[in-house]
mmCIF file of C-alpha atoms and ligand atoms in Angstrom:
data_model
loop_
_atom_site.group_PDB
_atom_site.id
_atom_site.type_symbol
_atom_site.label_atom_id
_atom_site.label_comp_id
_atom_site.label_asym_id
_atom_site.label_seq_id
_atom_site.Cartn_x
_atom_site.Cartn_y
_atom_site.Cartn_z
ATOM 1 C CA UNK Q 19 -5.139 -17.197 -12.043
ATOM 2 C CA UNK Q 20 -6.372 -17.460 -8.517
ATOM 3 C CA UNK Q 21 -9.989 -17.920 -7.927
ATOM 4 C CA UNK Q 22 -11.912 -18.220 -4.728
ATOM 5 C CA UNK Q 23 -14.939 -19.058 -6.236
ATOM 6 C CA UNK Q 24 -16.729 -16.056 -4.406
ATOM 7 C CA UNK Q 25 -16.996 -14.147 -8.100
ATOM 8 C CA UNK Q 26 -16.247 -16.492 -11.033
ATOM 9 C CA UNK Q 27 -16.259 -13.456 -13.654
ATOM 10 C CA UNK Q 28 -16.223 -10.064 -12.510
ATOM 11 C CA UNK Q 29 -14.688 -6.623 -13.826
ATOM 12 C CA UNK Q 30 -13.356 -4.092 -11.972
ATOM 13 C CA UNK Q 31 -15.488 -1.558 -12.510
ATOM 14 C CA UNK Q 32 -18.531 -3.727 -11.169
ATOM 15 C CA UNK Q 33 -16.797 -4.510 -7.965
ATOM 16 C CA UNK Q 34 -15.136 -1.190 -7.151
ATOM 17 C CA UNK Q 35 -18.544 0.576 -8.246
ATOM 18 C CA UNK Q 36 -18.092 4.526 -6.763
ATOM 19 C CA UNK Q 37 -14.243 4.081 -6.159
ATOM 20 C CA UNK Q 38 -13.376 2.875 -9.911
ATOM 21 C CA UNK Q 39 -15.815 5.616 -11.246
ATOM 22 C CA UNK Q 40 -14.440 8.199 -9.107
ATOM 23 C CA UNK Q 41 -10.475 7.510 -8.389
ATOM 24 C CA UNK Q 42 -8.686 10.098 -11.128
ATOM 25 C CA UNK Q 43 -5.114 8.611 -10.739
ATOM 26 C CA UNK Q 44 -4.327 6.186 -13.435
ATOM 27 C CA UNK Q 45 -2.552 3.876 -10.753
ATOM 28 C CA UNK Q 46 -5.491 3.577 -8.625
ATOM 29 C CA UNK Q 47 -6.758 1.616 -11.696
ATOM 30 C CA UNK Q 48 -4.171 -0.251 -12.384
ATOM 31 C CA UNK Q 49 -3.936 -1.559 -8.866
ATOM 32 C CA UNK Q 50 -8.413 -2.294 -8.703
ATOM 33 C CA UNK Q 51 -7.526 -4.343 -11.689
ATOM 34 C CA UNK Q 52 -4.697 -5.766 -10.684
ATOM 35 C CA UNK Q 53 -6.818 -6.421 -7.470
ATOM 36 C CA UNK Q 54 -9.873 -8.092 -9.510
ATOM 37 C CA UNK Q 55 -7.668 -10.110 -11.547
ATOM 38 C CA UNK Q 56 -5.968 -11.742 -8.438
ATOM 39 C CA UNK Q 57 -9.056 -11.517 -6.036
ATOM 40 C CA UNK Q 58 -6.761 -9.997 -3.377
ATOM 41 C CA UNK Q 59 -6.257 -6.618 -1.781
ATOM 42 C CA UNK Q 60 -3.177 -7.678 -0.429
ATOM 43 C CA UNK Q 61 0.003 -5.453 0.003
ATOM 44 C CA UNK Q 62 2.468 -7.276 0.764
ATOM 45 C CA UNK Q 63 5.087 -5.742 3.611
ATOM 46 C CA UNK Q 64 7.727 -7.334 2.839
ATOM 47 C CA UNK Q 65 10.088 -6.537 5.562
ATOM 48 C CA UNK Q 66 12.797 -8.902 4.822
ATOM 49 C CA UNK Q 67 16.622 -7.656 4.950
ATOM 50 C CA UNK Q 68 18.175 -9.874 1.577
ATOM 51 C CA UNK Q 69 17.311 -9.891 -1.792
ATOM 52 C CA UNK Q 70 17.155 -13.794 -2.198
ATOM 53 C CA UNK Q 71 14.869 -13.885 0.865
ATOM 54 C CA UNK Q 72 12.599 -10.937 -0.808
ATOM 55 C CA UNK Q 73 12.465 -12.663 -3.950
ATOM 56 C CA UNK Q 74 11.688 -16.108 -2.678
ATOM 57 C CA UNK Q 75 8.540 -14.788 -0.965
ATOM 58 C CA UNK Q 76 7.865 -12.446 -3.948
ATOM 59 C CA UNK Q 77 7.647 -15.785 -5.972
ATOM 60 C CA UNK Q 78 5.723 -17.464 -3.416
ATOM 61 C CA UNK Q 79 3.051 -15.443 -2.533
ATOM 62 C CA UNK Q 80 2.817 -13.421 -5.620
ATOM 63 C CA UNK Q 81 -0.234 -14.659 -7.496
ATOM 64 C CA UNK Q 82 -2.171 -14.086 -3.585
ATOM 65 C CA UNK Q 83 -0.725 -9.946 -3.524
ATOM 66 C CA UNK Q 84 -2.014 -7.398 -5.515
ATOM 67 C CA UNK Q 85 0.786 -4.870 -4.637
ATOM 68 C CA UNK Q 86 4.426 -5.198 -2.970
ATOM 69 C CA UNK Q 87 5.384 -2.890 0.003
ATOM 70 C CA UNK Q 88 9.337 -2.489 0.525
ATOM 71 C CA UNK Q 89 11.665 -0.591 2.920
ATOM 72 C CA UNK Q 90 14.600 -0.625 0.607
ATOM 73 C CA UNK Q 91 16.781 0.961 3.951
ATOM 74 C CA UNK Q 92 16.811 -2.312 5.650
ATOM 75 C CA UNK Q 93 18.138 -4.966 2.683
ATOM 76 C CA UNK Q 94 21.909 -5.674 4.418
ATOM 77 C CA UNK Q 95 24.314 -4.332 1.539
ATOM 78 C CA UNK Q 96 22.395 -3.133 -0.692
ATOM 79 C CA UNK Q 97 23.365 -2.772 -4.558
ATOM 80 C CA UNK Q 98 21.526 -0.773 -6.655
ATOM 81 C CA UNK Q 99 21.830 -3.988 -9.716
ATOM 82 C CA UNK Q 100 20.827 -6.321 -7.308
ATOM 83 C CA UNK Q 101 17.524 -4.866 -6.513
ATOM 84 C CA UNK Q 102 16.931 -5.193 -10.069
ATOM 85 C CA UNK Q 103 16.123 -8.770 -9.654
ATOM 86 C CA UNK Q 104 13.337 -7.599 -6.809
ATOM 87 C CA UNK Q 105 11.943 -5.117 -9.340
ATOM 88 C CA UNK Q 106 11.618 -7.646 -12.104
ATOM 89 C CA UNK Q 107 10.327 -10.367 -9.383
ATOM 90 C CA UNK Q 108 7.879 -8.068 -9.271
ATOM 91 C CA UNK Q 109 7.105 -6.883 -12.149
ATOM 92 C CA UNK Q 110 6.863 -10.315 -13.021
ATOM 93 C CA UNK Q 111 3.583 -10.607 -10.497
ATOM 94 C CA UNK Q 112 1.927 -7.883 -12.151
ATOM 95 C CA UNK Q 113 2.708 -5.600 -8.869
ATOM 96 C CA UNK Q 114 2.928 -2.084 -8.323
ATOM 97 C CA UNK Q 115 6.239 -1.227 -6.432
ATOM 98 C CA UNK Q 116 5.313 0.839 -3.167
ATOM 99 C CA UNK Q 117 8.541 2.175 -1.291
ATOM 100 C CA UNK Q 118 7.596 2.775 2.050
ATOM 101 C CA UNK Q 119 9.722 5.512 2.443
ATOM 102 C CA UNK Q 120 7.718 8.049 4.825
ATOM 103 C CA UNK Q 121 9.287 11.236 3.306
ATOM 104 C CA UNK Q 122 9.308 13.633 5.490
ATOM 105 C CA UNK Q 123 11.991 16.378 4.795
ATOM 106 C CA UNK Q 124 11.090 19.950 2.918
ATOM 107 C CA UNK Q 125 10.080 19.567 -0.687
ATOM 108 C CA UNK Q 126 13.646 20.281 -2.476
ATOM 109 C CA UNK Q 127 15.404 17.507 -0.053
ATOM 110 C CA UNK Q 128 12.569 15.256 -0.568
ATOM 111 C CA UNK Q 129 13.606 15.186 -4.153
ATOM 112 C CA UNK Q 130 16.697 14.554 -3.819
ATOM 113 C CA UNK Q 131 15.958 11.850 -1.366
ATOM 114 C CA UNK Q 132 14.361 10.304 -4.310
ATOM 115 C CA UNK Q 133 17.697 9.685 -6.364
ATOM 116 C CA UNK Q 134 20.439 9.042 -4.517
ATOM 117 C CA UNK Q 135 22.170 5.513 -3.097
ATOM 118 C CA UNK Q 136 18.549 3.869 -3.146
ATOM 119 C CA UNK Q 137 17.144 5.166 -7.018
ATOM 120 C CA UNK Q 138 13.896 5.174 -5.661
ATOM 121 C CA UNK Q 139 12.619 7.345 -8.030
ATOM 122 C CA UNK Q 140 13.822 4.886 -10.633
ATOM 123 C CA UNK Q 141 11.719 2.042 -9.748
ATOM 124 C CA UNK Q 142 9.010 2.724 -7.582
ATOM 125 C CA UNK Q 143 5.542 3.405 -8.664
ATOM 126 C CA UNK Q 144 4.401 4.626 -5.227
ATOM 127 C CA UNK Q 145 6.012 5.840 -2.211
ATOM 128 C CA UNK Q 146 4.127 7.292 1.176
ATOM 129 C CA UNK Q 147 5.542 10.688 2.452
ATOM 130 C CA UNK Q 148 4.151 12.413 5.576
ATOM 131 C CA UNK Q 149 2.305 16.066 5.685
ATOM 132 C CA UNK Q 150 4.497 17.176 8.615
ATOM 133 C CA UNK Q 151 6.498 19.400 6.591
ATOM 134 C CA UNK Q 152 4.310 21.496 4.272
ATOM 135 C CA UNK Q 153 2.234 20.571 1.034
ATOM 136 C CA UNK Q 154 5.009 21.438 -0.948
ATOM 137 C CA UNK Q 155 6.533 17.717 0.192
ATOM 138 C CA UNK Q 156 4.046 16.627 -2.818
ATOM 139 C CA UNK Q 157 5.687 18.936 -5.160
ATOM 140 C CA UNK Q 158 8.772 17.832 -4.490
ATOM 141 C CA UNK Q 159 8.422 13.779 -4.368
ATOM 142 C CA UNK Q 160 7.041 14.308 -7.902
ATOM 143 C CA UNK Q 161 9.621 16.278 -9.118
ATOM 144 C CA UNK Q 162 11.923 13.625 -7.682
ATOM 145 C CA UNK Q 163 10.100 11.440 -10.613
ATOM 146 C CA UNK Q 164 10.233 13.993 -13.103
ATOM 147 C CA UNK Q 165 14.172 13.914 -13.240
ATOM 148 C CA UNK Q 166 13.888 10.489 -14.773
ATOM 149 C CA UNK Q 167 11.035 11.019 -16.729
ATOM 150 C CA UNK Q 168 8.880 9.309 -14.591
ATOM 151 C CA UNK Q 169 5.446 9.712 -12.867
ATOM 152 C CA UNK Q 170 4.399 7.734 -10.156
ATOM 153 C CA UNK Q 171 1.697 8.303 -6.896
ATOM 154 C CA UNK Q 172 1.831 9.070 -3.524
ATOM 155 C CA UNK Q 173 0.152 8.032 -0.068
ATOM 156 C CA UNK Q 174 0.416 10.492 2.389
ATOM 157 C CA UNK Q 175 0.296 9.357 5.992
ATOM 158 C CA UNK Q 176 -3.454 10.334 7.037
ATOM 159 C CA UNK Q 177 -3.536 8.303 10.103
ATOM 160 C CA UNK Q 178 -0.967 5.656 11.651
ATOM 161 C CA UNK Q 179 -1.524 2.198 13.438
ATOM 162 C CA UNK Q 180 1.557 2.668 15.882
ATOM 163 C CA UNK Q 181 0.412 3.168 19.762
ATOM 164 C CA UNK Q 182 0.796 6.985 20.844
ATOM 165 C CA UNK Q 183 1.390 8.410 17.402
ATOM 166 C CA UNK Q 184 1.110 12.274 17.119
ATOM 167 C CA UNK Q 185 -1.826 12.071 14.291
ATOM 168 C CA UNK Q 186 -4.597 13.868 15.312
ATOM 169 C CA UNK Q 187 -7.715 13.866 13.785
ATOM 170 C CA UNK Q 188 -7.008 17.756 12.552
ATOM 171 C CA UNK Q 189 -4.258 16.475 11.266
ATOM 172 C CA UNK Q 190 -5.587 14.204 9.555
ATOM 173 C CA UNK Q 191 -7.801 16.706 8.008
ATOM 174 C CA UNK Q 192 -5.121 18.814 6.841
ATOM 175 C CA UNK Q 193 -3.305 15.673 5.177
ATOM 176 C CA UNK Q 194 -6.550 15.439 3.533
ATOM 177 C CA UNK Q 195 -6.627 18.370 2.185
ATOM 178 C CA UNK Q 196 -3.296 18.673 0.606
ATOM 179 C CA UNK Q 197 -4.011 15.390 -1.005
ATOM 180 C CA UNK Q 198 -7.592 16.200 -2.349
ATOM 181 C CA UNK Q 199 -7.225 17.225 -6.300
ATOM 182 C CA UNK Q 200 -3.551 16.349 -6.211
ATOM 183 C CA UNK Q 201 -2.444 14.317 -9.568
ATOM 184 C CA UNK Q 202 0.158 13.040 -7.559
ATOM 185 C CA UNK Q 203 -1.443 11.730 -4.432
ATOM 186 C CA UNK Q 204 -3.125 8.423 -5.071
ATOM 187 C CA UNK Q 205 -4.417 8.173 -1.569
ATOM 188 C CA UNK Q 206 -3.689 7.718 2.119
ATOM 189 C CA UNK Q 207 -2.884 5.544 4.696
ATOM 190 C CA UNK Q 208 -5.200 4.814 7.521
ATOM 191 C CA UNK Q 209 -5.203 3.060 10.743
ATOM 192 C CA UNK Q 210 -5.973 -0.810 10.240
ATOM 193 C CA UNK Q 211 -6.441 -1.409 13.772
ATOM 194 C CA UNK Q 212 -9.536 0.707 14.166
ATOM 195 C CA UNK Q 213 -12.789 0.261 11.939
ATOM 196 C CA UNK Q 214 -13.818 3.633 12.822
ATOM 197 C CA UNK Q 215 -11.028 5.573 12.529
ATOM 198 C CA UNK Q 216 -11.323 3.968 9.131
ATOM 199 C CA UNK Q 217 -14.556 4.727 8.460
ATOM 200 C CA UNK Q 218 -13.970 8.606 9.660
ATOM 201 C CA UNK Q 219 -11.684 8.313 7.357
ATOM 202 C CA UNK Q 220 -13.124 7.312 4.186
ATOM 203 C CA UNK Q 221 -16.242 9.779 5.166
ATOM 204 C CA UNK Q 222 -13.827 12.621 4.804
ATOM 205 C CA UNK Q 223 -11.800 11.589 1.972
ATOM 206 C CA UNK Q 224 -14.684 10.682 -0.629
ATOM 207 C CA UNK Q 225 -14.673 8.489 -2.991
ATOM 208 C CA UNK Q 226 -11.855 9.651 -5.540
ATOM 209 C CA UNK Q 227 -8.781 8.361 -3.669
ATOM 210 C CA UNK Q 228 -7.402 5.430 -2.124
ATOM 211 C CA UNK Q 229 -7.417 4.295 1.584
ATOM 212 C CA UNK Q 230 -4.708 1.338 2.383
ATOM 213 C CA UNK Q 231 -4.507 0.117 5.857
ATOM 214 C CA UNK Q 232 -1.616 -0.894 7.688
ATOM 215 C CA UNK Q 233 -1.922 -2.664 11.520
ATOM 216 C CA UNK Q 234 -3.741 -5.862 10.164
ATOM 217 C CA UNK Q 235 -3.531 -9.108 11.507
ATOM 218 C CA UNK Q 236 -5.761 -12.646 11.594
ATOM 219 C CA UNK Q 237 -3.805 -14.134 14.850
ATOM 220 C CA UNK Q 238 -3.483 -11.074 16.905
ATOM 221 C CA UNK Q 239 -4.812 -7.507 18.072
ATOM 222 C CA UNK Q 240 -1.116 -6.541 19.235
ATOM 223 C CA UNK Q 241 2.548 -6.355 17.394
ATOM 224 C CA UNK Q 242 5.561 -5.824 18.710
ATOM 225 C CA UNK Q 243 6.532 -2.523 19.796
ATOM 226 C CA UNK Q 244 3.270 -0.813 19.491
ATOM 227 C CA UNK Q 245 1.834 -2.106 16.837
ATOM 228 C CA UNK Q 246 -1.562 -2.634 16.649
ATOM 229 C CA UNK Q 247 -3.878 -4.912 15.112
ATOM 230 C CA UNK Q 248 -7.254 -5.047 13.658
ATOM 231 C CA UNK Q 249 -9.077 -8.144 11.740
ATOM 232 C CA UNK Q 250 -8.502 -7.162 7.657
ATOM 233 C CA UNK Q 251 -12.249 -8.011 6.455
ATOM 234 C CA UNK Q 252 -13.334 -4.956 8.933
ATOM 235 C CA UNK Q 253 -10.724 -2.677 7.680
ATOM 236 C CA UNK Q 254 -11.952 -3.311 4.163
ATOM 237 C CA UNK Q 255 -15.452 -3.371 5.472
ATOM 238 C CA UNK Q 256 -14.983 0.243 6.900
ATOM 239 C CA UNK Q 257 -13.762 1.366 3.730
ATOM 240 C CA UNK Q 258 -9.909 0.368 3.071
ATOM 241 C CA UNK Q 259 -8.896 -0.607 -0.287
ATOM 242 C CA UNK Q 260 -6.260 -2.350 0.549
ATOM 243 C CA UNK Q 261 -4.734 -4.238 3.562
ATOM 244 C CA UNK Q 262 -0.975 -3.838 3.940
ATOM 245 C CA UNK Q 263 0.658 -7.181 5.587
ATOM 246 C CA UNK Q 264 3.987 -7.485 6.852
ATOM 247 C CA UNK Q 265 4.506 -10.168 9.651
ATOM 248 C CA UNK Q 266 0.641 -12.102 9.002
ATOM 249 C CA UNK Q 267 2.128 -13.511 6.302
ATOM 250 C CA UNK Q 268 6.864 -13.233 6.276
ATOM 251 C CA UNK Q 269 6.291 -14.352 9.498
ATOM 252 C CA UNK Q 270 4.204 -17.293 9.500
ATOM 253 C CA UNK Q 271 5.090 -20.803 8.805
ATOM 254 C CA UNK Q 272 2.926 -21.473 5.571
ATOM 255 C CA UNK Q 273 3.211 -17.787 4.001
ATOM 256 C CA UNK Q 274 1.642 -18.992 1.257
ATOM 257 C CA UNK Q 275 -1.717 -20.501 3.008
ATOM 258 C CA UNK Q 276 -1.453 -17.232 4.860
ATOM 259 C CA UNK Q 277 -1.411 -15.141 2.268
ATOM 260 C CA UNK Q 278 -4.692 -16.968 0.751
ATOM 261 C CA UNK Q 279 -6.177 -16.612 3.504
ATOM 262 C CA UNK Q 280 -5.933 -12.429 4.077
ATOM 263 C CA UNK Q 281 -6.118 -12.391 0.206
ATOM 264 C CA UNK Q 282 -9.917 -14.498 1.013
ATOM 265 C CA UNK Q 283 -10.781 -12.289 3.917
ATOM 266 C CA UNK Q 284 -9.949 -8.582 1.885
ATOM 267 C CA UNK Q 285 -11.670 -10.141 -1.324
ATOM 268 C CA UNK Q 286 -15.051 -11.133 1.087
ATOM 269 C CA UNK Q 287 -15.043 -7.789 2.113
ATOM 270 C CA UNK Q 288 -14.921 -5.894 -0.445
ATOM 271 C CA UNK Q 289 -17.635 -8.342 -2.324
ATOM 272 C CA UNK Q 290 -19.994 -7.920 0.622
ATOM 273 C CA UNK Q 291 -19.050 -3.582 0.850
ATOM 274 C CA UNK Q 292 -22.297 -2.105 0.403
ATOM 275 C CA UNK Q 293 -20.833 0.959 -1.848
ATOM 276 C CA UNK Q 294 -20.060 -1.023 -4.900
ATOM 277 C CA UNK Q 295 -23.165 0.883 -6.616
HETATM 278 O O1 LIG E 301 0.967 3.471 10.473
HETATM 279 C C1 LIG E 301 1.627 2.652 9.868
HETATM 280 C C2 LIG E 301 2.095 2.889 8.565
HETATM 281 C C3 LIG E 301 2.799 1.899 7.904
HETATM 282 S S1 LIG E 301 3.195 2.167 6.252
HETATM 283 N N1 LIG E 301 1.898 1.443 10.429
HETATM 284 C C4 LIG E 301 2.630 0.474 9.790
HETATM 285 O O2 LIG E 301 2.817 -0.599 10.379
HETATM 286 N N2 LIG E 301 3.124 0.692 8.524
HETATM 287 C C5 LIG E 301 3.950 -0.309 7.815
HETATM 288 O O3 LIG E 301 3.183 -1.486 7.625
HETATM 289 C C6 LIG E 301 5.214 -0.737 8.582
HETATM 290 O O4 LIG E 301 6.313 0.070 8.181
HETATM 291 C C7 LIG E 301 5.376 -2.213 8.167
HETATM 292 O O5 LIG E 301 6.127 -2.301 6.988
HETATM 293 C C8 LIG E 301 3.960 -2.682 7.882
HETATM 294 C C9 LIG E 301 3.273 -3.456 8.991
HETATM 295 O O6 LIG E 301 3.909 -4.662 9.240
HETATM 296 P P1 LIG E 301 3.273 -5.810 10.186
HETATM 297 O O7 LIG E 301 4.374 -6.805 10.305
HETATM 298 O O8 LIG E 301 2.924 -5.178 11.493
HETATM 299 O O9 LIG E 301 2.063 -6.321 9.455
#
């Protein structure tokens, strides 16, 4: 197990404090412990387009990640049996499978966008989905789960880090309130780049759902193509749980010192979060 020596022995219910208490989804717990176990809050984006490459970094960085991001729609030939091997890479790590898929569609589509060529609803335990639709995109993401017998948890798209995105603040609200009281919505994604859009955030959320954080990076304040970029111990600080990291860490040199060090900076953060009463 990894230890930064900040905590030697620690449960998760002493460090999460309000949000362990208060979170009702079953996967929110799974991922704090997963989380306190690995002193990381780490999601791994793993935007990589082949399954060797995916599982290579899977095995690499894995004990550093508490959680692995994919966007299934951009492996080259993809084969349903060969993602196997990135499930069980996974699995392996003790991480929750998040498909980035950004539903968007009405609820019965969304559904069937579940199945189809990809499976997602086969092997992911998360997925995000966006409000623009109706509420009833919940309802039907779930159902997508329920044809195989599964359950798994959504983030809905509260806020985005991209420049000029369309998600205003009453927006954001009504995402909100969808998601409060859902079973199915584990929590939402915020804007990474801006502590107080995060903090906004968490103020109108509460304390019984999840916050993750996209737009995070050590090196930089800007991606490419509008991305933006804030530091991830003052996204955690401001009340993310969890710092989603695509390029800080694929696209460095040394992913693996990379990923210790975001894994250090999220695990700081949260140690030093004044809420953990
Ligand atoms: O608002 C958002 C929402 C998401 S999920 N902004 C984002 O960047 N993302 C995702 O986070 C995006 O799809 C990518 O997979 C990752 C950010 O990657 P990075 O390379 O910029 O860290």
């Amino acid at each position: 197990m990894y230890n930064h020596g900040l905590v030697n022995t620690m449960e998760a219910g002493d460090i999460w404090g309000l949000r362990w208490k208060n979170c009702a989804n079953p996967l929110s717990h799974r991922f704090m412990e997963v989380s306190t176990k690995k002193q990381t809050l780490v999601i791994l984006a793993a935007d990589l387009n082949t399954v060797d490459s995916l599982i290579n970094l899977i095995e690499s960085v894995g004990p550093y990640i508490s959680a692995l991001k994919t966007h299934v729609d951009i492996v080259d030939e993809f084969e349903r049996k060969e993602w196997e091997r990135v499930v069980e890479t996974a699995k392996k790590h003790d991480l929750l499978l998040f498909e980035d898929r950004k539903f968007a569609d009405i609820g019965k589509i969304s559904q069937k966008q579940m199945g189809g060529i990809y499976d997602i609803r086969s092997w992911a335990d998360l997925v995000t989905a966006h409000r623009i639709s109706g509420k009833d995109i919940v309802d039907g993401i779930a159902a997508g789960w329920g044809d195989v017998q599964r359950i798994g948890g959504i983030f809905l798209l509260a806020q985005m880090s991209s420049r000029g995105n369309l998600l205003t603040e009453q927006y954001t609200l009504e995402t909100i309130k969808t998601g409060i009281g859902s079973p199915h919505v584990v929590g939402y994604i915020g804007n990474g780049s801006s502590p107080e859009e995060i903090s906004l955030l968490r103020q109108n959320v509460g304390e019984s759902q999840l916050i993750w954080t996209p737009g995070v990076n050590l090196e930089t304040s800007e991606g490419l193509l509008g991305q933006r970029y804030g530091h991830p111990y003052d996204a955690i600080k401001s009340g993310s749980d969890g710092i989603i990291v695509g390029s800080g860490i694929h696209g460095s040199n040394d992913p693996v010192s990379s990923a210790k060090m975001y894994a250090k900076e999220s695990w700081r953060a949260l140690v030093e979060r004044e809420d953990n009463g």
